[in-house]
mmCIF file of C-alpha atoms in Angstrom:
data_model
loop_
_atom_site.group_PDB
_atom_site.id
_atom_site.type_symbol
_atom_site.label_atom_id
_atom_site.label_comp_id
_atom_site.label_asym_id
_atom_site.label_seq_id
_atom_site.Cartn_x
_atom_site.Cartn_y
_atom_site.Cartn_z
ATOM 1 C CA UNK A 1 29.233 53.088 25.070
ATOM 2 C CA UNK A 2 26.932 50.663 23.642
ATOM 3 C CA UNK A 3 28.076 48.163 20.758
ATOM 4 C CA UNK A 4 26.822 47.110 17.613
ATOM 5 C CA UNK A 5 26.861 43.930 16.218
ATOM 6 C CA UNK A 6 25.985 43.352 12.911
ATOM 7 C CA UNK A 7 24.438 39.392 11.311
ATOM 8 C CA UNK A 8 24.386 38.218 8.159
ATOM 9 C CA UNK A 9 22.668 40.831 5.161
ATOM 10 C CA UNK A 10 23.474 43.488 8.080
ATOM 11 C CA UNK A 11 27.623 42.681 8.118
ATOM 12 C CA UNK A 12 27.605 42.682 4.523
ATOM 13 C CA UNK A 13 26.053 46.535 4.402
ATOM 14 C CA UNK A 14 27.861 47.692 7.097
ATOM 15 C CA UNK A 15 31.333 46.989 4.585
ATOM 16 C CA UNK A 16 32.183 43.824 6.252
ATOM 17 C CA UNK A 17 32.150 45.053 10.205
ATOM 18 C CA UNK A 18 31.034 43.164 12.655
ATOM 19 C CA UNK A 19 31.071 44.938 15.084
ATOM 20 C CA UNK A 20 31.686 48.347 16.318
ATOM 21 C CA UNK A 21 30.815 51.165 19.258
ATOM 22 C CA UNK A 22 28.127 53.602 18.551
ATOM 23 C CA UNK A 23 26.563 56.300 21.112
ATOM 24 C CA UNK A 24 23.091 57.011 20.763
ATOM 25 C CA UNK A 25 20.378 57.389 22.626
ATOM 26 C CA UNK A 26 17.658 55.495 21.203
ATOM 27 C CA UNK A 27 17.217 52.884 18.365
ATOM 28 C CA UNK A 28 16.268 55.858 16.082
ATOM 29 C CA UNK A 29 19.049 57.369 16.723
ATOM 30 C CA UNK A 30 21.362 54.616 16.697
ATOM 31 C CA UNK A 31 19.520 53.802 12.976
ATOM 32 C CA UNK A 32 20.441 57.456 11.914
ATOM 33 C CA UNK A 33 24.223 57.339 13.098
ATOM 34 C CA UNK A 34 24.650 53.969 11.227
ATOM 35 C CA UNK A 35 23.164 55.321 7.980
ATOM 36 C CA UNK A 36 25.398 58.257 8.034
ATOM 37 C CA UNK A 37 28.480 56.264 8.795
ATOM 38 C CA UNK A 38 28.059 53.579 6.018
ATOM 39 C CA UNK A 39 25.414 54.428 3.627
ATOM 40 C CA UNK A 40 21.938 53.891 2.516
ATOM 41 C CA UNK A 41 22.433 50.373 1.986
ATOM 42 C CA UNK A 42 22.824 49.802 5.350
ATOM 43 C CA UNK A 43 20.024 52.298 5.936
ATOM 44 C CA UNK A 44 17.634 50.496 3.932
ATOM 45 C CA UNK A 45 18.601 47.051 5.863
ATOM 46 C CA UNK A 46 18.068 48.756 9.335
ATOM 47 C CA UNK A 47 14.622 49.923 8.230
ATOM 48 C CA UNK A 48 13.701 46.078 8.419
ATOM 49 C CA UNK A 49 16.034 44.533 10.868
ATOM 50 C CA UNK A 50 15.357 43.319 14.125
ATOM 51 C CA UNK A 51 17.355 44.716 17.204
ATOM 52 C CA UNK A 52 18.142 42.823 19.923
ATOM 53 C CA UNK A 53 19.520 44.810 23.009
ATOM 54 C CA UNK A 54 21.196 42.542 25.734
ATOM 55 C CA UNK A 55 19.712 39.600 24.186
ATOM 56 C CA UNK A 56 16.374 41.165 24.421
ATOM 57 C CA UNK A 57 13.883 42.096 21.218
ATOM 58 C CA UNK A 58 13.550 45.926 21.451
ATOM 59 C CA UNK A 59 9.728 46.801 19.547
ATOM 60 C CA UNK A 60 10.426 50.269 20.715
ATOM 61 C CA UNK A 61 12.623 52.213 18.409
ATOM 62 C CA UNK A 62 12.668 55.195 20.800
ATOM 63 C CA UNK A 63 13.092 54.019 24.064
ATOM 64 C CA UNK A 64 16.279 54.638 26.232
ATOM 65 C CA UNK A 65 19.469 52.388 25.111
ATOM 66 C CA UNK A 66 21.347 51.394 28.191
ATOM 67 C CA UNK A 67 25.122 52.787 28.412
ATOM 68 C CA UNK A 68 26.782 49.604 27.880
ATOM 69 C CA UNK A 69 24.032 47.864 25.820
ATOM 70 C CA UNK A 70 25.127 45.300 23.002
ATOM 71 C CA UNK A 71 22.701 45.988 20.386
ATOM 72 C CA UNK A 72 22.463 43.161 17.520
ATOM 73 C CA UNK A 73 21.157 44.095 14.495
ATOM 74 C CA UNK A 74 18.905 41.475 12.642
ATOM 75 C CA UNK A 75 18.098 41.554 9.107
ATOM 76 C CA UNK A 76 15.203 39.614 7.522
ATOM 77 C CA UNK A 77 15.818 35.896 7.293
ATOM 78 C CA UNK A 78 14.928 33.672 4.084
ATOM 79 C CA UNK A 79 14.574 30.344 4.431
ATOM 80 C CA UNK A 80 13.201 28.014 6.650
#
């Protein structure tokens, strides 16, 4: 089951959690199951983010997400 770990803006959306397991099949998916398990907030963060899965950017939201896949979620950076 793949796992999702949550950085920065993300953590604080997501309640706090850093990390946690989530099935899904794609990063759609995976964005939909997240919004329904902790809110819009986190919804509207996930509509921006950056995923990484195994260390790798993902630009496709609907492509296959390995079984054991760590997925890190990204939010927008200030700063510089």
């Amino acid at each position: 089951m793949p796992t999702v770990r949550y950085f920065a803006g993300a953590r604080a959306a997501a309640g706090g959690v850093s990390s946690e397991p989530a099935e899904a099949a794609s990063l759609d998916e995976l964005i939909q199951l997240l919004t329904d398990r902790h809110g819009e907030r986190l919804g509207l963060v996930l509509k921006s983010a950056s995923f990484l899965v195994d260390s790798l950017r993902c630009h496709d939201r609907q492509a296959p997400l390995p079984t054991d896949a760590t997925i890190d979620v990204l939010p927008p950076f200030a700063g510089g």
